[in-house]
Amino acid sequence: VPSLADVVAHLDRWYPPSAAAEWDAVGPVCGDPDADVSRVLLAVDPVEEVVDEALAVGADLLLVHHPLYLRGTSTVYAGTTKGRLVQRLVTHGCALVVAHTNADDADHGVSHALAEAVGLTGPLAPLVPSEASPATGTGRYGVLAEPTTLGAFAQQVADALPGTPVGVRVGGAPDREVRTVAVCGGAGDAFLDVAAAVGADVYVTADLRHHLAGEHLACGGPALVDPGHWASEWPWLPVAARLLEGALGPGTVDVRVSTTVTDPWTALRRRELR
Ligand SMILES: [Zn+2]
C-alpha cells in the first residue's frame, strides 16, 4: 500500500508544484506523509459536502483542484468554517492535497481533459504556450472531426459534462458553423483575444464577464459556450483518477471521483420569454 508521500510524489511528477502560479497554494494541506493510502476521493472543491463524502466512503486522501486556503491562514480552529473541515479530515485520518494551476495547464491537465470531453479527439495546442514546456500551457484548441452548428455543439458539451442546475449558457447564433474549438477550464475570459487570434469558431470556458463577452461577440469573435466553472473543471477528475490507478497498480488503491455538484449556483428561475 502506498504512503501519502508516494502518492504526492506521483502527483508532483504529473503536476509539478513549480508549474503553479506564484499566487497559488498547492500541495498537501494536511495528512501524515507516512500514512497508508488505500482509498482516494477526487473532487473539484474542498467544501463541506465533499468532506462529508470523503469521510463517508472512508477515503484516506481527498485530492481537490481548488485550494482550501488560497490566501493562507493563521488558524485551523474548528470554530472557523475551513478549520472545521481540516479538523474533521485530521480526526478521520484523511489527508487533503491540492493540485490547482499546476494541474490547469499540464498534459493530462484540466484544459486538456475539457478539450477531450467536448469532442476534440485530434491534436491539441495550448492557447498560451508555457515558456518552460511549449507543448503545454493555458487552455487548448483543436478541430472537431466534423463541422457542426453552435446549437448542436453546445448540446454536445451539455451531454458530455456533468449536469448542473444552471446548465450551459450559449452566446452566438445557434446555426453558426463551428469546427475549430478553444477551451479553458475554469475562469477563461482573459483569453478571449487569444481564442479569436487562433481562429476558434467557439470558445468553451466559464466565469465570462458581461462587458468582455459582449464586446468580444460584437467584434466578430468566436461564439461562447459557458458550462459553469465546476462542470468545466470536472473532466480532469477521471483523468487524474486513471493516472493514479495506473501508477499505483490496479487493485492497490481504490480511486473514486466525486460527482457532487459544488458549483455555487444551485437553481435557475426565469421569466417566460414571449
Ligand atoms: Zn477553478
PDB file of C-alpha atoms and ligand atoms in Angstrom:
ATOM      1  CA  VAL A   1       0.000   0.000   0.000  1.00  0.00           C
ATOM      2  CA  PRO A   2       1.497   3.366  -0.991  1.00  0.00           C
ATOM      3  CA  SER A   3       2.109   6.084   1.576  1.00  0.00           C
ATOM      4  CA  LEU A   4       0.766   9.616   1.228  1.00  0.00           C
ATOM      5  CA  ALA A   5       4.339  10.692   0.348  1.00  0.00           C
ATOM      6  CA  ASP A   6       4.381   8.127  -2.515  1.00  0.00           C
ATOM      7  CA  VAL A   7       1.085   9.432  -3.910  1.00  0.00           C
ATOM      8  CA  VAL A   8       2.213  13.062  -3.609  1.00  0.00           C
ATOM      9  CA  ALA A   9       5.451  12.171  -5.440  1.00  0.00           C
ATOM     10  CA  HIS A  10       3.387  10.820  -8.378  1.00  0.00           C
ATOM     11  CA  LEU A  11       1.176  13.896  -8.410  1.00  0.00           C
ATOM     12  CA  ASP A  12       4.245  16.167  -8.358  1.00  0.00           C
ATOM     13  CA  ARG A  13       5.585  14.365 -11.445  1.00  0.00           C
ATOM     14  CA  TRP A  14       2.407  14.967 -13.484  1.00  0.00           C
ATOM     15  CA  TYR A  15       1.542  18.328 -11.942  1.00  0.00           C
ATOM     16  CA  PRO A  16       4.807  19.884 -10.702  1.00  0.00           C
ATOM     17  CA  PRO A  17       4.199  22.431  -7.916  1.00  0.00           C
ATOM     18  CA  SER A  18       6.852  24.586  -9.627  1.00  0.00           C
ATOM     19  CA  ALA A  19       4.402  24.997 -12.543  1.00  0.00           C
ATOM     20  CA  ALA A  20       1.794  26.600 -10.265  1.00  0.00           C
ATOM     21  CA  ALA A  21       1.165  30.347 -10.417  1.00  0.00           C
ATOM     22  CA  GLU A  22       3.099  32.421  -7.897  1.00  0.00           C
ATOM     23  CA  TRP A  23      -0.106  33.399  -6.027  1.00  0.00           C
ATOM     24  CA  ASP A  24      -1.358  29.820  -5.806  1.00  0.00           C
ATOM     25  CA  ALA A  25      -1.347  27.453  -2.801  1.00  0.00           C
ATOM     26  CA  VAL A  26      -0.881  23.859  -3.981  1.00  0.00           C
ATOM     27  CA  GLY A  27       0.265  20.564  -2.458  1.00  0.00           C
ATOM     28  CA  PRO A  28      -0.615  18.817   0.829  1.00  0.00           C
ATOM     29  CA  VAL A  29      -2.772  20.790   3.284  1.00  0.00           C
ATOM     30  CA  CYS A  30      -2.990  18.125   5.988  1.00  0.00           C
ATOM     31  CA  GLY A  31      -2.027  14.483   6.403  1.00  0.00           C
ATOM     32  CA  ASP A  32       0.903  12.328   7.516  1.00  0.00           C
ATOM     33  CA  PRO A  33       3.425  11.576   4.737  1.00  0.00           C
ATOM     34  CA  ASP A  34       3.975   8.094   6.231  1.00  0.00           C
ATOM     35  CA  ALA A  35       0.277   7.200   6.401  1.00  0.00           C
ATOM     36  CA  ASP A  36      -1.072   4.459   4.114  1.00  0.00           C
ATOM     37  CA  VAL A  37      -3.315   5.500   1.244  1.00  0.00           C
ATOM     38  CA  SER A  38      -5.790   2.839   0.230  1.00  0.00           C
ATOM     39  CA  ARG A  39      -8.780   4.940  -0.830  1.00  0.00           C
ATOM     40  CA  VAL A  40      -8.699   8.270  -2.676  1.00  0.00           C
ATOM     41  CA  LEU A  41     -11.572  10.609  -3.469  1.00  0.00           C
ATOM     42  CA  LEU A  42     -11.106  13.254  -6.179  1.00  0.00           C
ATOM     43  CA  ALA A  43     -13.224  16.412  -6.256  1.00  0.00           C
ATOM     44  CA  VAL A  44     -13.126  19.979  -7.574  1.00  0.00           C
ATOM     45  CA  ASP A  45     -13.900  21.879  -4.351  1.00  0.00           C
ATOM     46  CA  PRO A  46     -12.811  21.312  -0.719  1.00  0.00           C
ATOM     47  CA  VAL A  47     -16.262  22.106   0.680  1.00  0.00           C
ATOM     48  CA  GLU A  48     -18.349  20.513   3.417  1.00  0.00           C
ATOM     49  CA  GLU A  49     -20.404  18.201   1.158  1.00  0.00           C
ATOM     50  CA  VAL A  50     -17.192  16.853  -0.354  1.00  0.00           C
ATOM     51  CA  VAL A  51     -15.552  16.312   3.055  1.00  0.00           C
ATOM     52  CA  ASP A  52     -18.768  14.536   4.161  1.00  0.00           C
ATOM     53  CA  GLU A  53     -18.464  12.297   1.102  1.00  0.00           C
ATOM     54  CA  ALA A  54     -14.744  11.590   1.680  1.00  0.00           C
ATOM     55  CA  LEU A  55     -15.378  10.546   5.269  1.00  0.00           C
ATOM     56  CA  ALA A  56     -18.499   8.534   4.332  1.00  0.00           C
ATOM     57  CA  VAL A  57     -16.570   6.434   1.802  1.00  0.00           C
ATOM     58  CA  GLY A  58     -13.604   6.079   4.198  1.00  0.00           C
ATOM     59  CA  ALA A  59     -11.097   7.905   1.983  1.00  0.00           C
ATOM     60  CA  ASP A  60      -7.642   8.461   3.436  1.00  0.00           C
ATOM     61  CA  LEU A  61      -6.816  11.035   0.773  1.00  0.00           C
ATOM     62  CA  LEU A  62      -9.019  13.772  -0.650  1.00  0.00           C
ATOM     63  CA  LEU A  63      -7.437  15.257  -3.788  1.00  0.00           C
ATOM     64  CA  VAL A  64      -9.041  18.531  -4.844  1.00  0.00           C
ATOM     65  CA  HIS A  65      -8.493  21.144  -7.534  1.00  0.00           C
ATOM     66  CA  HIS A  66      -9.265  24.361  -5.658  1.00  0.00           C
ATOM     67  CA  PRO A  67      -7.115  25.421  -2.683  1.00  0.00           C
ATOM     68  CA  LEU A  68      -8.761  25.438   0.759  1.00  0.00           C
ATOM     69  CA  TYR A  69      -6.531  28.316   1.842  1.00  0.00           C
ATOM     70  CA  LEU A  70      -5.644  30.282  -1.307  1.00  0.00           C
ATOM     71  CA  ARG A  71      -4.632  33.327   0.721  1.00  0.00           C
ATOM     72  CA  GLY A  72      -3.013  31.425   3.589  1.00  0.00           C
ATOM     73  CA  THR A  73      -4.306  31.205   7.157  1.00  0.00           C
ATOM     74  CA  SER A  74      -3.175  31.658  10.728  1.00  0.00           C
ATOM     75  CA  THR A  75      -5.680  29.190  12.185  1.00  0.00           C
ATOM     76  CA  VAL A  76      -7.224  25.764  11.699  1.00  0.00           C
ATOM     77  CA  TYR A  77      -9.506  26.336  14.716  1.00  0.00           C
ATOM     78  CA  ALA A  78     -12.658  24.262  14.266  1.00  0.00           C
ATOM     79  CA  GLY A  79     -14.725  27.328  15.160  1.00  0.00           C
ATOM     80  CA  THR A  80     -13.976  28.573  11.637  1.00  0.00           C
ATOM     81  CA  THR A  81     -15.642  27.047   8.569  1.00  0.00           C
ATOM     82  CA  LYS A  82     -12.420  25.935   6.940  1.00  0.00           C
ATOM     83  CA  GLY A  83     -10.735  24.968  10.207  1.00  0.00           C
ATOM     84  CA  ARG A  84     -13.641  22.662  10.951  1.00  0.00           C
ATOM     85  CA  LEU A  85     -13.064  20.878   7.639  1.00  0.00           C
ATOM     86  CA  VAL A  86      -9.376  20.433   8.469  1.00  0.00           C
ATOM     87  CA  GLN A  87     -10.223  19.159  11.967  1.00  0.00           C
ATOM     88  CA  ARG A  88     -12.694  16.615  10.606  1.00  0.00           C
ATOM     89  CA  LEU A  89     -10.221  15.394   7.967  1.00  0.00           C
ATOM     90  CA  VAL A  90      -7.389  15.074  10.516  1.00  0.00           C
ATOM     91  CA  THR A  91      -9.627  13.331  13.075  1.00  0.00           C
ATOM     92  CA  HIS A  92     -10.651  10.730  10.497  1.00  0.00           C
ATOM     93  CA  GLY A  93      -7.144  10.275   9.101  1.00  0.00           C
ATOM     94  CA  CYS A  94      -7.932  11.739   5.701  1.00  0.00           C
ATOM     95  CA  ALA A  95      -5.244  13.831   4.010  1.00  0.00           C
ATOM     96  CA  LEU A  96      -6.073  16.823   1.818  1.00  0.00           C
ATOM     97  CA  VAL A  97      -3.961  17.618  -1.256  1.00  0.00           C
ATOM     98  CA  VAL A  98      -4.468  20.428  -3.809  1.00  0.00           C
ATOM     99  CA  ALA A  99      -3.456  20.463  -7.493  1.00  0.00           C
ATOM    100  CA  HIS A 100      -4.671  23.797  -8.899  1.00  0.00           C
ATOM    101  CA  THR A 101      -2.855  25.939 -11.503  1.00  0.00           C
ATOM    102  CA  ASN A 102      -0.182  23.225 -11.697  1.00  0.00           C
ATOM    103  CA  ALA A 103      -2.969  20.913 -12.937  1.00  0.00           C
ATOM    104  CA  ASP A 104      -4.645  23.514 -15.183  1.00  0.00           C
ATOM    105  CA  ASP A 105      -2.007  23.756 -17.898  1.00  0.00           C
ATOM    106  CA  ALA A 106      -0.404  20.300 -17.775  1.00  0.00           C
ATOM    107  CA  ASP A 107      -0.682  17.492 -20.236  1.00  0.00           C
ATOM    108  CA  HIS A 108      -3.442  15.337 -18.653  1.00  0.00           C
ATOM    109  CA  GLY A 109      -4.490  18.584 -17.019  1.00  0.00           C
ATOM    110  CA  VAL A 110      -7.764  20.461 -16.618  1.00  0.00           C
ATOM    111  CA  SER A 111      -7.978  22.198 -20.010  1.00  0.00           C
ATOM    112  CA  HIS A 112      -6.681  19.120 -21.835  1.00  0.00           C
ATOM    113  CA  ALA A 113      -9.381  16.990 -20.171  1.00  0.00           C
ATOM    114  CA  LEU A 114     -12.069  19.565 -21.028  1.00  0.00           C
ATOM    115  CA  ALA A 115     -10.926  19.637 -24.680  1.00  0.00           C
ATOM    116  CA  GLU A 116     -11.222  15.867 -24.978  1.00  0.00           C
ATOM    117  CA  ALA A 117     -14.542  15.814 -23.139  1.00  0.00           C
ATOM    118  CA  VAL A 118     -16.144  18.287 -25.581  1.00  0.00           C
ATOM    119  CA  GLY A 119     -15.134  16.172 -28.580  1.00  0.00           C
ATOM    120  CA  LEU A 120     -11.658  17.312 -29.638  1.00  0.00           C
ATOM    121  CA  THR A 121     -10.084  13.962 -30.448  1.00  0.00           C
ATOM    122  CA  GLY A 122      -7.263  15.205 -32.713  1.00  0.00           C
ATOM    123  CA  PRO A 123      -4.069  17.130 -31.909  1.00  0.00           C
ATOM    124  CA  LEU A 124      -4.382  19.909 -29.333  1.00  0.00           C
ATOM    125  CA  ALA A 125      -2.278  23.033 -28.890  1.00  0.00           C
ATOM    126  CA  PRO A 126      -2.210  25.391 -25.888  1.00  0.00           C
ATOM    127  CA  LEU A 127      -3.836  28.814 -26.276  1.00  0.00           C
ATOM    128  CA  VAL A 128      -0.914  30.336 -24.370  1.00  0.00           C
ATOM    129  CA  PRO A 129       2.131  28.034 -24.506  1.00  0.00           C
ATOM    130  CA  SER A 130       4.124  27.747 -21.282  1.00  0.00           C
ATOM    131  CA  GLU A 131       7.681  29.071 -21.507  1.00  0.00           C
ATOM    132  CA  ALA A 132       9.120  26.016 -19.798  1.00  0.00           C
ATOM    133  CA  SER A 133       7.328  23.425 -21.966  1.00  0.00           C
ATOM    134  CA  PRO A 134       5.586  24.919 -25.040  1.00  0.00           C
ATOM    135  CA  ALA A 135       3.550  21.743 -25.726  1.00  0.00           C
ATOM    136  CA  THR A 136       1.572  22.589 -22.568  1.00  0.00           C
ATOM    137  CA  GLY A 137       0.187  25.869 -21.284  1.00  0.00           C
ATOM    138  CA  THR A 138      -3.050  27.707 -20.680  1.00  0.00           C
ATOM    139  CA  GLY A 139      -6.145  26.432 -22.478  1.00  0.00           C
ATOM    140  CA  ARG A 140      -6.248  24.189 -25.525  1.00  0.00           C
ATOM    141  CA  TYR A 141      -7.596  24.401 -29.057  1.00  0.00           C
ATOM    142  CA  GLY A 142      -8.164  21.891 -31.811  1.00  0.00           C
ATOM    143  CA  VAL A 143     -10.502  20.900 -34.613  1.00  0.00           C
ATOM    144  CA  LEU A 144     -13.673  18.789 -34.419  1.00  0.00           C
ATOM    145  CA  ALA A 145     -13.750  15.687 -36.631  1.00  0.00           C
ATOM    146  CA  GLU A 146     -16.811  17.131 -38.410  1.00  0.00           C
ATOM    147  CA  PRO A 147     -18.053  20.714 -38.547  1.00  0.00           C
ATOM    148  CA  THR A 148     -21.344  21.249 -36.745  1.00  0.00           C
ATOM    149  CA  THR A 149     -23.607  24.095 -35.664  1.00  0.00           C
ATOM    150  CA  LEU A 150     -23.163  26.087 -32.473  1.00  0.00           C
ATOM    151  CA  GLY A 151     -26.504  24.771 -31.221  1.00  0.00           C
ATOM    152  CA  ALA A 152     -25.548  21.125 -31.778  1.00  0.00           C
ATOM    153  CA  PHE A 153     -22.068  21.665 -30.335  1.00  0.00           C
ATOM    154  CA  ALA A 154     -23.446  23.327 -27.202  1.00  0.00           C
ATOM    155  CA  GLN A 155     -25.773  20.332 -26.709  1.00  0.00           C
ATOM    156  CA  GLN A 156     -22.771  18.025 -27.168  1.00  0.00           C
ATOM    157  CA  VAL A 157     -20.969  19.968 -24.404  1.00  0.00           C
ATOM    158  CA  ALA A 158     -24.031  19.755 -22.146  1.00  0.00           C
ATOM    159  CA  ASP A 159     -24.268  15.989 -22.736  1.00  0.00           C
ATOM    160  CA  ALA A 160     -20.540  15.415 -22.172  1.00  0.00           C
ATOM    161  CA  LEU A 161     -20.207  17.272 -18.868  1.00  0.00           C
ATOM    162  CA  PRO A 162     -21.983  16.537 -15.577  1.00  0.00           C
ATOM    163  CA  GLY A 163     -25.333  18.261 -15.270  1.00  0.00           C
ATOM    164  CA  THR A 164     -25.797  21.327 -13.082  1.00  0.00           C
ATOM    165  CA  PRO A 165     -28.915  23.345 -12.144  1.00  0.00           C
ATOM    166  CA  VAL A 166     -27.841  26.278 -14.319  1.00  0.00           C
ATOM    167  CA  GLY A 167     -26.711  24.202 -17.307  1.00  0.00           C
ATOM    168  CA  VAL A 168     -24.774  25.508 -20.281  1.00  0.00           C
ATOM    169  CA  ARG A 169     -25.037  29.143 -21.444  1.00  0.00           C
ATOM    170  CA  VAL A 170     -24.504  29.931 -25.106  1.00  0.00           C
ATOM    171  CA  GLY A 171     -23.516  33.201 -26.830  1.00  0.00           C
ATOM    172  CA  GLY A 172     -23.894  33.411 -30.607  1.00  0.00           C
ATOM    173  CA  ALA A 173     -26.296  32.376 -33.361  1.00  0.00           C
ATOM    174  CA  PRO A 174     -27.326  28.713 -32.946  1.00  0.00           C
ATOM    175  CA  ASP A 175     -26.917  27.925 -36.655  1.00  0.00           C
ATOM    176  CA  ARG A 176     -23.386  29.339 -36.813  1.00  0.00           C
ATOM    177  CA  GLU A 177     -20.881  26.723 -38.081  1.00  0.00           C
ATOM    178  CA  VAL A 178     -18.219  25.593 -35.639  1.00  0.00           C
ATOM    179  CA  ARG A 179     -15.167  23.457 -36.300  1.00  0.00           C
ATOM    180  CA  THR A 180     -12.164  24.981 -34.503  1.00  0.00           C
ATOM    181  CA  VAL A 181     -12.804  24.878 -30.756  1.00  0.00           C
ATOM    182  CA  ALA A 182     -10.856  26.628 -27.997  1.00  0.00           C
ATOM    183  CA  VAL A 183     -11.318  25.695 -24.330  1.00  0.00           C
ATOM    184  CA  CYS A 184     -10.088  26.893 -20.965  1.00  0.00           C
ATOM    185  CA  GLY A 185     -11.241  25.099 -17.802  1.00  0.00           C
ATOM    186  CA  GLY A 186     -12.456  27.478 -15.090  1.00  0.00           C
ATOM    187  CA  ALA A 187     -12.349  31.269 -15.487  1.00  0.00           C
ATOM    188  CA  GLY A 188     -11.081  31.967 -19.015  1.00  0.00           C
ATOM    189  CA  ASP A 189     -12.295  35.369 -20.155  1.00  0.00           C
ATOM    190  CA  ALA A 190      -8.743  36.734 -20.010  1.00  0.00           C
ATOM    191  CA  PHE A 191      -8.022  34.621 -23.088  1.00  0.00           C
ATOM    192  CA  LEU A 192     -10.925  35.718 -25.318  1.00  0.00           C
ATOM    193  CA  ASP A 193      -8.492  37.586 -27.593  1.00  0.00           C
ATOM    194  CA  VAL A 194      -6.225  34.569 -27.862  1.00  0.00           C
ATOM    195  CA  ALA A 195      -9.163  32.303 -28.754  1.00  0.00           C
ATOM    196  CA  ALA A 196     -10.074  34.774 -31.526  1.00  0.00           C
ATOM    197  CA  ALA A 197      -6.452  35.034 -32.703  1.00  0.00           C
ATOM    198  CA  VAL A 198      -6.059  31.253 -33.151  1.00  0.00           C
ATOM    199  CA  GLY A 199      -9.181  31.246 -35.334  1.00  0.00           C
ATOM    200  CA  ALA A 200     -11.543  29.480 -32.942  1.00  0.00           C
ATOM    201  CA  ASP A 201     -15.190  29.320 -34.047  1.00  0.00           C
ATOM    202  CA  VAL A 202     -16.283  28.721 -30.466  1.00  0.00           C
ATOM    203  CA  TYR A 203     -14.683  29.164 -27.040  1.00  0.00           C
ATOM    204  CA  VAL A 204     -15.705  26.960 -24.112  1.00  0.00           C
ATOM    205  CA  THR A 205     -14.914  28.485 -20.730  1.00  0.00           C
ATOM    206  CA  ALA A 206     -16.568  29.802 -17.547  1.00  0.00           C
ATOM    207  CA  ASP A 207     -16.969  32.975 -15.469  1.00  0.00           C
ATOM    208  CA  LEU A 208     -17.367  35.184 -18.541  1.00  0.00           C
ATOM    209  CA  ARG A 209     -17.966  38.815 -17.588  1.00  0.00           C
ATOM    210  CA  HIS A 210     -20.738  40.789 -19.300  1.00  0.00           C
ATOM    211  CA  HIS A 211     -18.680  43.526 -20.945  1.00  0.00           C
ATOM    212  CA  LEU A 212     -15.819  41.331 -22.095  1.00  0.00           C
ATOM    213  CA  ALA A 213     -18.152  38.670 -23.510  1.00  0.00           C
ATOM    214  CA  GLY A 214     -20.445  41.192 -25.194  1.00  0.00           C
ATOM    215  CA  GLU A 215     -17.655  43.220 -26.781  1.00  0.00           C
ATOM    216  CA  HIS A 216     -15.903  40.067 -27.932  1.00  0.00           C
ATOM    217  CA  LEU A 217     -19.073  38.810 -29.681  1.00  0.00           C
ATOM    218  CA  ALA A 218     -19.773  42.256 -31.164  1.00  0.00           C
ATOM    219  CA  CYS A 219     -16.274  42.289 -32.704  1.00  0.00           C
ATOM    220  CA  GLY A 220     -16.961  39.013 -34.534  1.00  0.00           C
ATOM    221  CA  GLY A 221     -15.062  36.825 -32.068  1.00  0.00           C
ATOM    222  CA  PRO A 222     -15.748  33.124 -31.502  1.00  0.00           C
ATOM    223  CA  ALA A 223     -19.147  32.030 -30.180  1.00  0.00           C
ATOM    224  CA  LEU A 224     -19.195  31.346 -26.425  1.00  0.00           C
ATOM    225  CA  VAL A 225     -20.224  28.236 -24.519  1.00  0.00           C
ATOM    226  CA  ASP A 226     -20.167  28.507 -20.709  1.00  0.00           C
ATOM    227  CA  PRO A 227     -20.821  25.227 -18.875  1.00  0.00           C
ATOM    228  CA  GLY A 228     -20.093  26.785 -15.456  1.00  0.00           C
ATOM    229  CA  HIS A 229     -16.831  26.745 -13.529  1.00  0.00           C
ATOM    230  CA  TRP A 230     -17.330  23.458 -11.692  1.00  0.00           C
ATOM    231  CA  ALA A 231     -18.517  21.461 -14.721  1.00  0.00           C
ATOM    232  CA  SER A 232     -15.718  22.870 -16.900  1.00  0.00           C
ATOM    233  CA  GLU A 233     -13.084  21.538 -14.491  1.00  0.00           C
ATOM    234  CA  TRP A 234     -14.740  18.251 -13.514  1.00  0.00           C
ATOM    235  CA  PRO A 235     -13.473  16.246 -16.570  1.00  0.00           C
ATOM    236  CA  TRP A 236      -9.973  16.429 -15.075  1.00  0.00           C
ATOM    237  CA  LEU A 237     -11.038  14.231 -12.131  1.00  0.00           C
ATOM    238  CA  PRO A 238     -11.468  10.936 -14.048  1.00  0.00           C
ATOM    239  CA  VAL A 239      -8.250  11.671 -15.985  1.00  0.00           C
ATOM    240  CA  ALA A 240      -6.250  12.135 -12.761  1.00  0.00           C
ATOM    241  CA  ALA A 241      -8.007   9.101 -11.249  1.00  0.00           C
ATOM    242  CA  ARG A 242      -6.859   6.913 -14.167  1.00  0.00           C
ATOM    243  CA  LEU A 243      -3.278   8.226 -13.829  1.00  0.00           C
ATOM    244  CA  LEU A 244      -3.288   7.354 -10.108  1.00  0.00           C
ATOM    245  CA  GLU A 245      -4.712   3.881 -10.714  1.00  0.00           C
ATOM    246  CA  GLY A 246      -2.128   3.252 -13.420  1.00  0.00           C
ATOM    247  CA  ALA A 247       0.814   4.430 -11.316  1.00  0.00           C
ATOM    248  CA  LEU A 248      -0.220   2.773  -8.048  1.00  0.00           C
ATOM    249  CA  GLY A 249      -1.289  -0.501  -9.632  1.00  0.00           C
ATOM    250  CA  PRO A 250      -4.915  -1.516 -10.144  1.00  0.00           C
ATOM    251  CA  GLY A 251      -6.443  -3.106  -7.068  1.00  0.00           C
ATOM    252  CA  THR A 252      -3.907  -1.493  -4.705  1.00  0.00           C
ATOM    253  CA  VAL A 253      -5.742   1.738  -4.209  1.00  0.00           C
ATOM    254  CA  ASP A 254      -9.466   2.400  -4.593  1.00  0.00           C
ATOM    255  CA  VAL A 255      -9.736   5.662  -6.546  1.00  0.00           C
ATOM    256  CA  ARG A 256     -13.140   7.366  -6.685  1.00  0.00           C
ATOM    257  CA  VAL A 257     -14.409  10.500  -8.393  1.00  0.00           C
ATOM    258  CA  SER A 258     -16.947  12.713  -6.640  1.00  0.00           C
ATOM    259  CA  THR A 259     -19.989  13.681  -8.684  1.00  0.00           C
ATOM    260  CA  THR A 260     -21.351  16.020  -6.001  1.00  0.00           C
ATOM    261  CA  VAL A 261     -22.175  19.296  -7.751  1.00  0.00           C
ATOM    262  CA  THR A 262     -20.373  22.032  -5.815  1.00  0.00           C
ATOM    263  CA  ASP A 263     -20.967  24.941  -8.190  1.00  0.00           C
ATOM    264  CA  PRO A 264     -22.193  27.905  -6.105  1.00  0.00           C
ATOM    265  CA  TRP A 265     -25.242  28.311  -8.386  1.00  0.00           C
ATOM    266  CA  THR A 266     -27.861  25.875  -7.147  1.00  0.00           C
ATOM    267  CA  ALA A 267     -31.035  26.867  -9.000  1.00  0.00           C
ATOM    268  CA  LEU A 268     -32.261  28.625 -12.118  1.00  0.00           C
ATOM    269  CA  ARG A 269     -35.520  30.525 -12.341  1.00  0.00           C
ATOM    270  CA  ARG A 270     -36.520  32.547 -15.342  1.00  0.00           C
ATOM    271  CA  ARG A 271     -39.440  34.513 -16.534  1.00  0.00           C
ATOM    272  CA  GLU A 272     -41.157  33.016 -19.569  1.00  0.00           C
ATOM    273  CA  LEU A 273     -39.843  34.589 -22.760  1.00  0.00           C
ATOM    274  CA  ARG A 274     -42.523  35.739 -25.166  1.00  0.00           C
TER     275      ARG A 274
HETATM  276 ZN    ZN B   1     -11.237  26.613 -10.997  1.00  0.00          ZN
END
